[in-house]
Amino acid sequence: MLTRFIPAAASLAALLPALAWAAPLTLEQALELAAQRSQAVRAARAGAAGAAEAARAAGQLPDPMLMVGIENLPITGPDRLRTTADSMTMKRIGVSQEWVSPEKRALRQAAATAQVGREAVAGLVALADTRLQTALAYLDAYYAAQALNLTALTEHHVHEEAEAARARLASSAGSSEEVLQLTAARGVAEDESADVGQAQAAALANLQRWVGSRPDELVPPALPSSRGEQAYVADHPAVVQAQRDIEVARTEASATAANRKPNWTWEASYGQRTGFSDMVNIGVTIPLPIAPGERQDRETAAKLAAVEKAEAALEEATRMAAGEYRALASDAQRLGQRVERYRAGVVTPAQQRVQAALAGYRSNQVQLMTLFEARHAEVEVQRKLLTLQRDLAKVQARLAFKPIPGGGQ
């Protein structure tokens, strides 16, 4: 019994990935899958982890230096290269340590920590972009599937009407011209379906790039609403990145300014002589900044210029984000109005035209070709409405998914 169960269980496990797609894919599930698979997000997180490790080391003292050597070794005469012949020859071992003040180390660690913040924001920017691109791909695939359903409906209609035309021709109630017109219309409908099917296949391939597998069915997307201009600008990737760049530039400028006070180096060594007293050397090395105005101050000035550059970039990014929001909000408003006007002024009359043509055909007052033209016109109108709805949804997706959730906090 167990030997039969194991192969069956293995087969079921192999089918689990396929069974997972049997259920319709929602937009939220697509976003989660894309976030899990994104290598850009993985790379950014690795960068943040590396910066965090570097920040931990930035506040430490430099490693001490071990010194080993021989002093006053003869190289000529009868005592050449002999370490025990001359009283001045001494074997020496010692250690030196560069001393960095706690204030300097704190400034260096603050600069490294600011780098961690910048790398962390880069990861959030990559995640936000992944979610946005996935949402756009999902919308393209969903609306392409809806358009394909409409063209399939046209094919169904023209097939029914072509069969009815042939029946009418056989009973001498129709004409061969009507049959030929509907036959040609059937070919056009099939070509339209093939064109829309090609567009849907491309949209699904793009969505598969983000979610990893090709879904069989997509659930109508539920997009979150925009949080308003202030939140959009505050959480815009360019604005958040510019803020982190300012933090990095300021902390680096502070750390560079502290270099005006040089680091001292302490040294202690032990010297051994043959037949004479051993020696101990203790000393300190102090750098002399003889021209700080030409070196240290200029390095600080360069960092302060970088701060000014980052502040200007933040101002420019803020203006850009505000303009981007206003353009997107305007597009969303206008597209929403167009959708409502189109539905009321075009879609509804097209549907009424179909009802009138169908009633006229049933009462033998309208030709079959007229009914087909009314139905085909309604499908074209519905396709145009789908295009408007897709464009509106993509604008709403940009408003919702472009900002970084929480502003990178």
Short mmCIF file of C-alpha atoms in Angstrom, two decimals:
data_model
loop_
_atom_site.label_atom_id
_atom_site.label_comp_id
_atom_site.label_asym_id
_atom_site.label_seq_id
_atom_site.Cartn_x
_atom_site.Cartn_y
_atom_site.Cartn_z
CA MET A 1 0.00 0.00 0.00
CA LEU A 2 2.78 2.43 0.92
CA THR A 3 4.70 1.69 -2.29
CA ARG A 4 1.64 2.73 -4.31
CA PHE A 5 1.09 5.87 -2.25
CA ILE A 6 4.63 7.29 -2.69
CA PRO A 7 4.53 7.60 -6.53
CA ALA A 8 1.05 9.11 -6.31
CA ALA A 9 2.21 11.67 -3.76
CA ALA A 10 5.22 12.53 -5.91
CA SER A 11 2.97 13.05 -8.94
CA LEU A 12 0.68 15.30 -6.90
CA ALA A 13 3.64 17.36 -5.67
CA ALA A 14 4.81 17.81 -9.24
CA LEU A 15 1.37 19.09 -10.21
CA LEU A 16 1.11 21.58 -7.35
CA PRO A 17 2.66 24.53 -9.27
CA ALA A 18 0.17 23.98 -12.08
CA LEU A 19 -2.73 23.58 -9.66
CA ALA A 20 -1.73 26.81 -7.95
CA TRP A 21 -2.61 28.71 -11.14
CA ALA A 22 -5.99 26.98 -11.47
CA ALA A 23 -7.46 29.74 -9.28
CA PRO A 24 -7.70 33.21 -10.87
CA LEU A 25 -4.76 35.49 -10.16
CA THR A 26 -5.51 38.73 -8.32
CA LEU A 27 -3.56 41.97 -8.61
CA GLU A 28 -2.40 41.76 -5.00
CA GLN A 29 -1.10 38.22 -5.55
CA ALA A 30 0.75 39.37 -8.65
CA LEU A 31 2.38 42.19 -6.70
CA GLU A 32 3.50 39.80 -3.95
CA LEU A 33 4.94 37.31 -6.43
CA ALA A 34 6.81 40.04 -8.29
CA ALA A 35 8.28 41.40 -5.06
CA GLN A 36 9.49 37.93 -4.09
CA ARG A 37 11.08 37.26 -7.49
CA SER A 38 12.65 40.66 -8.18
CA GLN A 39 16.43 40.45 -8.50
CA ALA A 40 16.66 44.24 -8.46
CA VAL A 41 15.15 44.22 -4.98
CA ARG A 42 17.50 41.43 -3.96
CA ALA A 43 20.53 43.38 -5.22
CA ALA A 44 19.44 46.54 -3.41
CA ARG A 45 18.92 44.64 -0.16
CA ALA A 46 22.38 43.11 -0.49
CA GLY A 47 23.78 46.61 -0.95
CA ALA A 48 22.01 47.76 2.20
CA ALA A 49 23.34 44.77 4.15
CA GLY A 50 26.87 45.52 2.96
CA ALA A 51 26.56 49.17 3.93
CA ALA A 52 25.31 48.15 7.38
CA GLU A 53 28.37 45.96 7.92
CA ALA A 54 30.64 48.80 6.81
CA ALA A 55 28.88 51.17 9.22
CA ARG A 56 29.65 48.86 12.14
CA ALA A 57 33.35 48.95 11.29
CA ALA A 58 33.49 52.71 10.68
CA GLY A 59 33.47 53.59 14.37
CA GLN A 60 36.40 51.35 15.31
CA LEU A 61 40.01 52.33 15.88
CA PRO A 62 42.50 51.38 13.15
CA ASP A 63 44.36 48.11 13.71
CA PRO A 64 47.60 48.41 15.69
CA MET A 65 50.89 47.99 13.82
CA LEU A 66 53.53 45.42 14.85
CA MET A 67 57.15 46.55 14.39
CA VAL A 68 60.08 44.11 14.24
CA GLY A 69 63.62 45.01 13.26
CA ILE A 70 67.37 45.22 14.01
CA GLU A 71 69.06 48.54 14.66
CA ASN A 72 72.73 49.48 14.08
CA LEU A 73 73.73 46.21 12.37
CA PRO A 74 77.39 46.37 11.10
CA ILE A 75 77.71 45.81 7.35
CA THR A 76 81.49 46.30 6.96
CA GLY A 77 84.61 45.22 8.81
CA PRO A 78 85.27 42.06 10.82
CA ASP A 79 81.86 42.27 12.59
CA ARG A 80 79.93 42.47 9.31
CA LEU A 81 76.32 41.20 9.71
CA ARG A 82 76.98 39.93 13.23
CA THR A 83 74.13 40.77 15.61
CA THR A 84 76.08 40.12 18.83
CA ALA A 85 79.47 41.71 18.15
CA ASP A 86 78.71 45.41 18.60
CA SER A 87 77.13 46.94 21.69
CA MET A 88 75.07 49.30 19.56
CA THR A 89 73.33 46.48 17.69
CA MET A 90 69.87 45.95 19.09
CA LYS A 91 66.99 43.66 18.21
CA ARG A 92 63.73 45.58 18.46
CA ILE A 93 60.04 44.63 18.67
CA GLY A 94 57.23 47.06 19.27
CA VAL A 95 53.69 48.17 18.52
CA SER A 96 52.15 51.41 17.30
CA GLN A 97 48.56 52.61 17.41
CA GLU A 98 46.95 55.50 15.54
CA TRP A 99 44.58 57.23 17.89
CA VAL A 100 41.31 58.54 16.46
CA SER A 101 39.27 60.59 18.87
CA PRO A 102 35.80 59.36 19.88
CA GLU A 103 34.29 62.45 18.21
CA LYS A 104 35.91 61.59 14.87
CA ARG A 105 34.88 57.98 15.09
CA ALA A 106 31.29 59.01 15.86
CA LEU A 107 31.26 61.30 12.81
CA ARG A 108 32.65 58.56 10.58
CA GLN A 109 30.06 56.11 11.84
CA ALA A 110 27.30 58.67 11.26
CA ALA A 111 28.46 59.07 7.65
CA ALA A 112 28.49 55.31 7.17
CA THR A 113 25.04 55.01 8.76
CA ALA A 114 23.74 57.62 6.32
CA GLN A 115 25.02 55.39 3.52
CA VAL A 116 22.98 52.56 5.01
CA GLY A 117 19.89 54.74 4.82
CA ARG A 118 20.59 55.57 1.20
CA GLU A 119 21.07 51.90 0.28
CA ALA A 120 17.91 50.95 2.15
CA VAL A 121 15.95 53.55 0.19
CA ALA A 122 17.40 52.15 -3.03
CA GLY A 123 15.88 48.80 -2.07
CA LEU A 124 12.49 50.39 -1.42
CA VAL A 125 12.69 52.27 -4.73
CA ALA A 126 13.40 48.99 -6.53
CA LEU A 127 10.46 47.37 -4.76
CA ALA A 128 8.10 50.24 -5.61
CA ASP A 129 9.17 50.17 -9.26
CA THR A 130 8.68 46.39 -9.39
CA ARG A 131 5.17 46.73 -8.01
CA LEU A 132 4.34 49.54 -10.44
CA GLN A 133 5.60 47.67 -13.49
CA THR A 134 3.75 44.54 -12.37
CA ALA A 135 0.52 46.49 -11.93
CA LEU A 136 0.85 48.03 -15.39
CA ALA A 137 1.56 44.61 -16.93
CA TYR A 138 -1.43 43.14 -15.07
CA LEU A 139 -3.72 45.88 -16.40
CA ASP A 140 -2.51 45.39 -19.96
CA ALA A 141 -3.09 41.63 -19.73
CA TYR A 142 -6.51 41.98 -18.10
CA TYR A 143 -7.90 44.49 -20.59
CA ALA A 144 -6.39 42.56 -23.52
CA ALA A 145 -8.34 39.51 -22.33
CA GLN A 146 -11.53 41.57 -22.14
CA ALA A 147 -10.94 42.87 -25.68
CA LEU A 148 -10.41 39.31 -26.87
CA ASN A 149 -13.76 38.34 -25.36
CA LEU A 150 -15.42 41.12 -27.36
CA THR A 151 -13.85 40.06 -30.65
CA ALA A 152 -14.88 36.47 -29.90
CA LEU A 153 -18.43 37.79 -29.43
CA THR A 154 -18.23 39.42 -32.86
CA GLU A 155 -17.10 36.11 -34.35
CA HIS A 156 -20.04 34.39 -32.69
CA HIS A 157 -22.49 36.95 -34.03
CA VAL A 158 -21.17 36.86 -37.58
CA HIS A 159 -21.17 33.07 -37.55
CA GLU A 160 -24.83 32.99 -36.50
CA GLU A 161 -25.80 35.62 -39.05
CA ALA A 162 -23.87 33.95 -41.87
CA GLU A 163 -25.67 30.67 -41.16
CA ALA A 164 -28.99 32.51 -41.10
CA ALA A 165 -28.14 34.18 -44.44
CA ARG A 166 -27.39 30.82 -46.03
CA ALA A 167 -30.68 29.46 -44.74
CA ARG A 168 -32.49 32.48 -46.13
CA LEU A 169 -30.73 32.02 -49.48
CA ALA A 170 -31.74 28.35 -49.58
CA SER A 171 -35.36 29.32 -48.97
CA SER A 172 -35.16 32.10 -51.60
CA ALA A 173 -35.83 34.70 -48.88
CA GLY A 174 -32.27 36.10 -48.99
CA SER A 175 -29.64 37.00 -51.54
CA SER A 176 -26.16 35.77 -52.44
CA GLU A 177 -24.84 39.29 -51.90
CA GLU A 178 -25.91 39.12 -48.27
CA VAL A 179 -24.15 35.78 -47.85
CA LEU A 180 -20.95 37.12 -49.43
CA GLN A 181 -20.97 40.24 -47.26
CA LEU A 182 -21.33 38.22 -44.07
CA THR A 183 -18.68 35.72 -45.22
CA ALA A 184 -16.23 38.58 -45.73
CA ALA A 185 -17.24 40.06 -42.38
CA ARG A 186 -16.51 36.70 -40.77
CA GLY A 187 -13.00 36.76 -42.17
CA VAL A 188 -12.50 40.30 -40.86
CA ALA A 189 -13.78 39.27 -37.42
CA GLU A 190 -11.41 36.31 -37.29
CA ASP A 191 -8.48 38.54 -38.25
CA GLU A 192 -9.43 41.03 -35.53
CA SER A 193 -9.52 38.21 -33.00
CA ALA A 194 -6.10 37.04 -34.14
CA ASP A 195 -4.72 40.58 -33.79
CA VAL A 196 -6.17 41.05 -30.31
CA GLY A 197 -5.02 37.55 -29.34
CA GLN A 198 -1.49 38.44 -30.37
CA ALA A 199 -1.64 41.57 -28.20
CA GLN A 200 -2.95 39.51 -25.28
CA ALA A 201 -0.15 36.95 -25.67
CA ALA A 202 2.43 39.73 -25.56
CA ALA A 203 0.78 41.24 -22.47
CA LEU A 204 0.71 37.87 -20.72
CA ALA A 205 4.38 37.28 -21.58
CA ASN A 206 5.25 40.64 -20.02
CA LEU A 207 3.22 39.77 -16.91
CA GLN A 208 4.91 36.36 -16.73
CA ARG A 209 8.27 38.11 -16.56
CA TRP A 210 7.22 39.61 -13.22
CA VAL A 211 5.16 36.83 -11.63
CA GLY A 212 7.09 33.83 -12.97
CA SER A 213 4.21 31.84 -14.52
CA ARG A 214 1.51 32.51 -17.05
CA PRO A 215 -1.89 32.80 -15.33
CA ASP A 216 -5.00 31.33 -16.94
CA GLU A 217 -7.40 33.97 -15.62
CA LEU A 218 -7.08 37.44 -14.10
CA VAL A 219 -9.45 38.90 -11.53
CA PRO A 220 -10.74 42.44 -12.23
CA PRO A 221 -8.14 44.72 -10.62
CA ALA A 222 -8.96 46.69 -7.47
CA LEU A 223 -6.61 49.68 -7.40
CA PRO A 224 -5.93 51.65 -4.21
CA SER A 225 -6.78 55.33 -4.27
CA SER A 226 -4.18 58.08 -4.38
CA ARG A 227 -3.31 59.73 -1.05
CA GLY A 228 -3.12 63.27 -2.42
CA GLU A 229 -0.40 65.56 -3.75
CA GLN A 230 1.45 66.15 -0.48
CA ALA A 231 1.83 62.44 0.29
CA TYR A 232 2.69 61.66 -3.35
CA VAL A 233 5.49 64.25 -3.40
CA ALA A 234 6.80 63.33 0.05
CA ASP A 235 7.02 59.63 -0.84
CA HIS A 236 8.18 60.03 -4.45
CA PRO A 237 11.31 57.92 -5.09
CA ALA A 238 13.31 60.85 -6.48
CA VAL A 239 12.43 63.04 -3.48
CA VAL A 240 13.21 60.36 -0.89
CA GLN A 241 16.51 59.52 -2.58
CA ALA A 242 17.47 63.19 -2.71
CA GLN A 243 16.75 63.52 1.01
CA ARG A 244 19.04 60.59 1.76
CA ASP A 245 21.72 62.12 -0.49
CA ILE A 246 21.58 65.29 1.61
CA GLU A 247 22.03 63.29 4.80
CA VAL A 248 25.03 61.48 3.34
CA ALA A 249 26.61 64.71 2.07
CA ARG A 250 26.15 66.50 5.39
CA THR A 251 27.59 63.70 7.50
CA GLU A 252 30.54 63.31 5.12
CA ALA A 253 31.18 67.08 5.32
CA SER A 254 31.19 66.92 9.13
CA ALA A 255 33.57 63.95 9.13
CA THR A 256 35.89 65.71 6.66
CA ALA A 257 35.89 68.94 8.69
CA ALA A 258 37.07 66.97 11.72
CA ASN A 259 40.24 66.02 9.82
CA ARG A 260 41.59 69.51 10.51
CA LYS A 261 42.70 68.05 13.85
CA PRO A 262 45.30 65.36 13.00
CA ASN A 263 45.40 61.89 14.48
CA TRP A 264 48.30 61.09 16.80
CA THR A 265 50.15 57.78 16.67
CA TRP A 266 51.51 56.17 19.85
CA GLU A 267 54.49 53.85 19.70
CA ALA A 268 56.25 51.57 22.21
CA SER A 269 59.11 49.16 21.48
CA TYR A 270 61.52 46.87 23.33
CA GLY A 271 65.16 46.59 22.28
CA GLN A 272 67.49 43.69 23.21
CA ARG A 273 71.33 43.98 23.22
CA THR A 274 73.97 41.31 23.82
CA GLY A 275 75.99 41.89 26.95
CA PHE A 276 74.37 45.24 27.65
CA SER A 277 71.17 46.56 29.14
CA ASP A 278 67.97 46.19 27.14
CA MET A 279 66.18 49.35 25.98
CA VAL A 280 62.58 50.57 25.91
CA ASN A 281 61.44 53.25 23.44
CA ILE A 282 58.22 55.22 23.88
CA GLY A 283 57.13 57.96 21.52
CA VAL A 284 54.28 59.71 19.74
CA THR A 285 54.00 60.89 16.14
CA ILE A 286 52.06 64.10 15.54
CA PRO A 287 51.25 65.21 11.97
CA LEU A 288 51.81 68.90 11.37
CA PRO A 289 49.06 70.50 9.24
CA ILE A 290 51.27 73.33 8.02
CA ALA A 291 48.78 74.50 5.34
CA PRO A 292 45.26 73.54 6.37
CA GLY A 293 43.81 76.25 4.16
CA GLU A 294 45.30 74.52 1.10
CA ARG A 295 44.34 70.94 1.92
CA GLN A 296 41.98 70.18 4.83
CA ASP A 297 39.84 73.28 4.34
CA ARG A 298 39.58 72.67 0.62
CA GLU A 299 38.49 69.07 1.21
CA THR A 300 35.81 70.36 3.57
CA ALA A 301 34.74 72.97 1.03
CA ALA A 302 34.34 70.24 -1.59
CA LYS A 303 32.06 68.29 0.74
CA LEU A 304 30.02 71.40 1.52
CA ALA A 305 29.59 71.99 -2.20
CA ALA A 306 28.26 68.44 -2.45
CA VAL A 307 25.71 69.32 0.25
CA GLU A 308 24.57 72.34 -1.76
CA LYS A 309 24.32 70.19 -4.87
CA ALA A 310 22.17 67.63 -3.03
CA GLU A 311 19.89 70.36 -1.67
CA ALA A 312 19.38 71.75 -5.17
CA ALA A 313 18.64 68.25 -6.45
CA LEU A 314 16.03 67.81 -3.72
CA GLU A 315 14.32 71.05 -4.68
CA GLU A 316 14.29 70.02 -8.33
CA ALA A 317 12.98 66.55 -7.48
CA THR A 318 10.20 68.08 -5.37
CA ARG A 319 9.10 70.31 -8.23
CA MET A 320 9.23 67.41 -10.66
CA ALA A 321 7.16 65.16 -8.36
CA ALA A 322 4.56 67.89 -7.83
CA GLY A 323 4.26 68.47 -11.57
CA GLU A 324 4.05 64.74 -12.19
CA TYR A 325 1.23 64.35 -9.67
CA ARG A 326 -0.75 67.24 -11.11
CA ALA A 327 -0.39 65.86 -14.65
CA LEU A 328 -1.45 62.37 -13.56
CA ALA A 329 -4.33 63.68 -11.45
CA SER A 330 -5.52 65.79 -14.37
CA ASP A 331 -5.30 62.80 -16.71
CA ALA A 332 -7.24 60.65 -14.24
CA GLN A 333 -9.97 63.26 -13.89
CA ARG A 334 -10.31 63.82 -17.63
CA LEU A 335 -10.24 60.10 -18.43
CA GLY A 336 -12.89 59.46 -15.79
CA GLN A 337 -15.08 62.13 -17.36
CA ARG A 338 -14.48 60.71 -20.83
CA VAL A 339 -15.45 57.22 -19.66
CA GLU A 340 -18.73 58.50 -18.22
CA ARG A 341 -19.52 60.61 -21.28
CA TYR A 342 -18.62 57.78 -23.65
CA ARG A 343 -20.71 55.27 -21.75
CA ALA A 344 -23.74 57.57 -21.72
CA GLY A 345 -23.34 59.18 -25.13
CA VAL A 346 -21.96 56.32 -27.24
CA VAL A 347 -22.30 52.93 -25.56
CA THR A 348 -25.92 53.28 -24.53
CA PRO A 349 -27.10 54.47 -28.01
CA ALA A 350 -25.12 51.63 -29.64
CA GLN A 351 -26.88 49.11 -27.41
CA GLN A 352 -30.24 50.69 -28.21
CA ARG A 353 -29.39 50.50 -31.92
CA VAL A 354 -28.78 46.75 -31.58
CA GLN A 355 -32.11 46.27 -29.81
CA ALA A 356 -33.91 48.23 -32.52
CA ALA A 357 -32.16 46.33 -35.34
CA LEU A 358 -32.92 43.00 -33.68
CA ALA A 359 -36.60 43.90 -33.32
CA GLY A 360 -36.73 45.10 -36.93
CA TYR A 361 -35.07 41.92 -38.18
CA ARG A 362 -37.52 39.74 -36.29
CA SER A 363 -40.38 41.65 -37.91
CA ASN A 364 -38.74 41.39 -41.38
CA GLN A 365 -38.31 45.17 -41.57
CA VAL A 366 -34.50 45.20 -41.31
CA GLN A 367 -31.97 43.25 -43.33
CA LEU A 368 -29.65 40.74 -41.67
CA MET A 369 -26.59 42.77 -42.68
CA THR A 370 -28.02 45.78 -40.87
CA LEU A 371 -28.30 43.74 -37.68
CA PHE A 372 -24.69 42.58 -38.05
CA GLU A 373 -23.47 46.13 -38.60
CA ALA A 374 -25.28 47.28 -35.45
CA ARG A 375 -23.80 44.44 -33.42
CA HIS A 376 -20.32 45.02 -34.82
CA ALA A 377 -20.59 48.75 -34.10
CA GLU A 378 -21.56 47.97 -30.50
CA VAL A 379 -18.54 45.71 -30.07
CA GLU A 380 -16.22 48.39 -31.48
CA VAL A 381 -17.74 50.91 -29.10
CA GLN A 382 -17.19 48.52 -26.18
CA ARG A 383 -13.57 48.03 -27.25
CA LYS A 384 -13.04 51.79 -27.28
CA LEU A 385 -14.58 51.97 -23.81
CA LEU A 386 -12.17 49.24 -22.64
CA THR A 387 -9.26 51.27 -24.00
CA LEU A 388 -10.38 54.34 -22.05
CA GLN A 389 -10.89 52.27 -18.90
CA ARG A 390 -7.45 50.70 -19.30
CA ASP A 391 -5.81 54.10 -19.74
CA LEU A 392 -7.62 55.40 -16.66
CA ALA A 393 -6.58 52.35 -14.62
CA LYS A 394 -2.93 52.74 -15.65
CA VAL A 395 -2.94 56.40 -14.59
CA GLN A 396 -4.50 55.42 -11.26
CA ALA A 397 -1.86 52.70 -10.87
CA ARG A 398 0.91 55.26 -11.37
CA LEU A 399 -0.64 57.49 -8.74
CA ALA A 400 -0.98 54.60 -6.29
CA PHE A 401 2.24 52.62 -6.83
CA LYS A 402 4.83 55.21 -7.88
CA PRO A 403 5.42 56.54 -4.31
CA ILE A 404 7.41 54.52 -1.81
CA PRO A 405 5.08 53.18 0.90
CA GLY A 406 5.88 55.09 4.07
CA GLY A 407 8.46 57.26 2.33
CA GLY A 408 11.27 54.82 3.10
CA GLN A 409 10.95 55.20 6.86
#
